[in-house]
Coordinates of C-alpha atoms in Angstrom, one line a residue:
X1 CA -62.5 -158.0 -21.9
X2 CA -60.7 -154.7 -22.7
X3 CA -62.3 -151.6 -24.2
X4 CA -60.5 -149.1 -26.4
X5 CA -62.3 -145.8 -27.0
X6 CA -61.4 -143.1 -29.5
X7 CA -62.8 -140.1 -31.3
X8 CA -62.8 -137.3 -28.7
X9 CA -61.5 -133.9 -29.3
X10 CA -62.2 -130.2 -29.6
X11 CA -65.2 -129.1 -31.6
X12 CA -67.1 -125.8 -32.0
X13 CA -70.7 -125.4 -30.8
X14 CA -73.0 -126.9 -33.4
X15 CA -70.4 -129.3 -34.7
X16 CA -70.3 -133.0 -34.7
X17 CA -68.0 -135.8 -33.4
X18 CA -68.2 -139.6 -33.6
X19 CA -66.9 -141.7 -30.7
X20 CA -66.0 -145.4 -31.1
X21 CA -65.3 -148.1 -28.6
X22 CA -64.1 -151.5 -29.5
X23 CA -64.1 -154.5 -27.2
X24 CA -61.5 -157.2 -27.4
X25 CA -60.5 -160.3 -25.5
X26 CA -60.9 -164.1 -25.5
X27 CA -64.3 -165.9 -25.7
X28 CA -67.0 -163.5 -24.8
X29 CA -70.5 -162.5 -25.7
X30 CA -71.8 -158.9 -25.5
X31 CA -75.1 -157.8 -24.3
X32 CA -75.7 -154.1 -23.5
X33 CA -73.4 -151.4 -24.7
X34 CA -73.5 -147.7 -23.8
X35 CA -71.9 -144.4 -23.3
X36 CA -71.7 -142.3 -20.1
X37 CA -70.1 -139.0 -19.4
X38 CA -68.6 -137.0 -16.6
X39 CA -68.2 -133.3 -16.6
X40 CA -65.8 -131.5 -14.2
X41 CA -67.2 -131.5 -10.7
X42 CA -70.2 -133.6 -11.7
X43 CA -71.2 -137.3 -11.3
X44 CA -71.0 -139.7 -14.2
X45 CA -74.3 -139.8 -16.1
X46 CA -75.9 -142.0 -18.7
X47 CA -75.8 -140.7 -22.2
X48 CA -77.2 -143.6 -24.2
X49 CA -77.4 -147.4 -24.2
X50 CA -78.1 -150.0 -26.9
X51 CA -79.2 -153.5 -26.0
X52 CA -78.3 -156.7 -27.9
X53 CA -81.6 -156.4 -29.8
X54 CA -80.8 -152.8 -30.8
X55 CA -83.3 -151.2 -28.4
X56 CA -81.9 -147.8 -27.6
X57 CA -82.2 -145.4 -24.6
X58 CA -81.1 -141.8 -24.4
X59 CA -80.8 -139.1 -21.8
X60 CA -83.3 -136.4 -22.4
X61 CA -80.5 -133.9 -22.8
X62 CA -79.2 -135.6 -25.9
X63 CA -82.3 -136.9 -27.6
X64 CA -82.5 -135.9 -31.2
X65 CA -78.8 -134.9 -31.3
X66 CA -76.9 -138.1 -30.4
X67 CA -77.3 -141.5 -32.0
X68 CA -75.9 -144.7 -30.6
X69 CA -75.2 -147.7 -32.8
X70 CA -73.3 -151.0 -32.7
X71 CA -71.5 -153.3 -35.1
X72 CA -71.7 -156.7 -33.6
X73 CA -69.2 -158.2 -36.1
X74 CA -66.6 -155.7 -34.8
X75 CA -67.7 -155.7 -31.2
X76 CA -67.8 -151.9 -31.5
X77 CA -70.2 -149.3 -30.2
X78 CA -70.5 -145.8 -31.7
X79 CA -71.9 -142.5 -30.6
X80 CA -72.6 -140.0 -33.3
X81 CA -72.9 -136.6 -31.7
X82 CA -74.4 -133.6 -33.6
X83 CA -75.4 -130.1 -32.7
X84 CA -73.0 -130.2 -29.9
X85 CA -73.3 -127.7 -27.1
X86 CA -70.8 -126.4 -24.5
X87 CA -72.7 -128.3 -21.8
X88 CA -71.8 -131.5 -23.7
X89 CA -68.2 -131.0 -22.6
X90 CA -67.1 -134.0 -20.6
X91 CA -65.0 -137.2 -20.5
X92 CA -67.1 -139.8 -22.3
X93 CA -66.8 -143.4 -21.1
X94 CA -68.0 -146.5 -23.0
X95 CA -69.5 -149.4 -21.1
X96 CA -70.0 -153.0 -22.2
X97 CA -71.7 -155.8 -20.4
X98 CA -71.9 -159.4 -21.3
X99 CA -70.4 -162.8 -20.5
X100 CA -67.0 -164.4 -21.0
X101 CA -65.9 -168.0 -20.9
X102 CA -63.2 -169.2 -18.5
X103 CA -64.2 -172.7 -17.7
X104 CA -67.7 -171.4 -17.0
X105 CA -69.5 -168.3 -18.3
X106 CA -69.1 -165.3 -16.1
X107 CA -70.7 -161.9 -16.3
X108 CA -68.5 -158.9 -17.0
X109 CA -69.1 -155.1 -16.8
X110 CA -66.3 -153.3 -18.5
X111 CA -65.4 -149.6 -18.8
X112 CA -63.3 -147.8 -21.4
X113 CA -60.5 -145.4 -20.4
X114 CA -62.5 -142.3 -21.3
X115 CA -62.2 -139.8 -24.1
X116 CA -62.4 -136.1 -23.7
X117 CA -64.9 -134.1 -25.7
X118 CA -64.6 -130.3 -25.5
X119 CA -67.2 -128.1 -27.1
X120 CA -65.9 -124.5 -27.3
X121 CA -65.5 -121.7 -29.7

């Protein structure tokens, strides 16, 4: 399973961006999807996750500003970011977990390539 993330860029404080991450591959089934971020000199941290039943979980720092959603027909997860702050500057990584079929069903835990979000005036 491969992931392709897009939507990063430069935005002014208070602005908005929408990240997308599409999964592709052969026979697979997606469970949890999520976004993580890593700022320079920092460890990767959870931003938001969404389970197969659409239950969501957010880091306290983004609650009320970011919204995670998924389109199961497109195998895509989105992150709508609003009221962006300079401290949101980071490389954002999507994460998808599920199972794929190759004779048997196997679990996978895939990461996207990362997309840079810079919040600056």
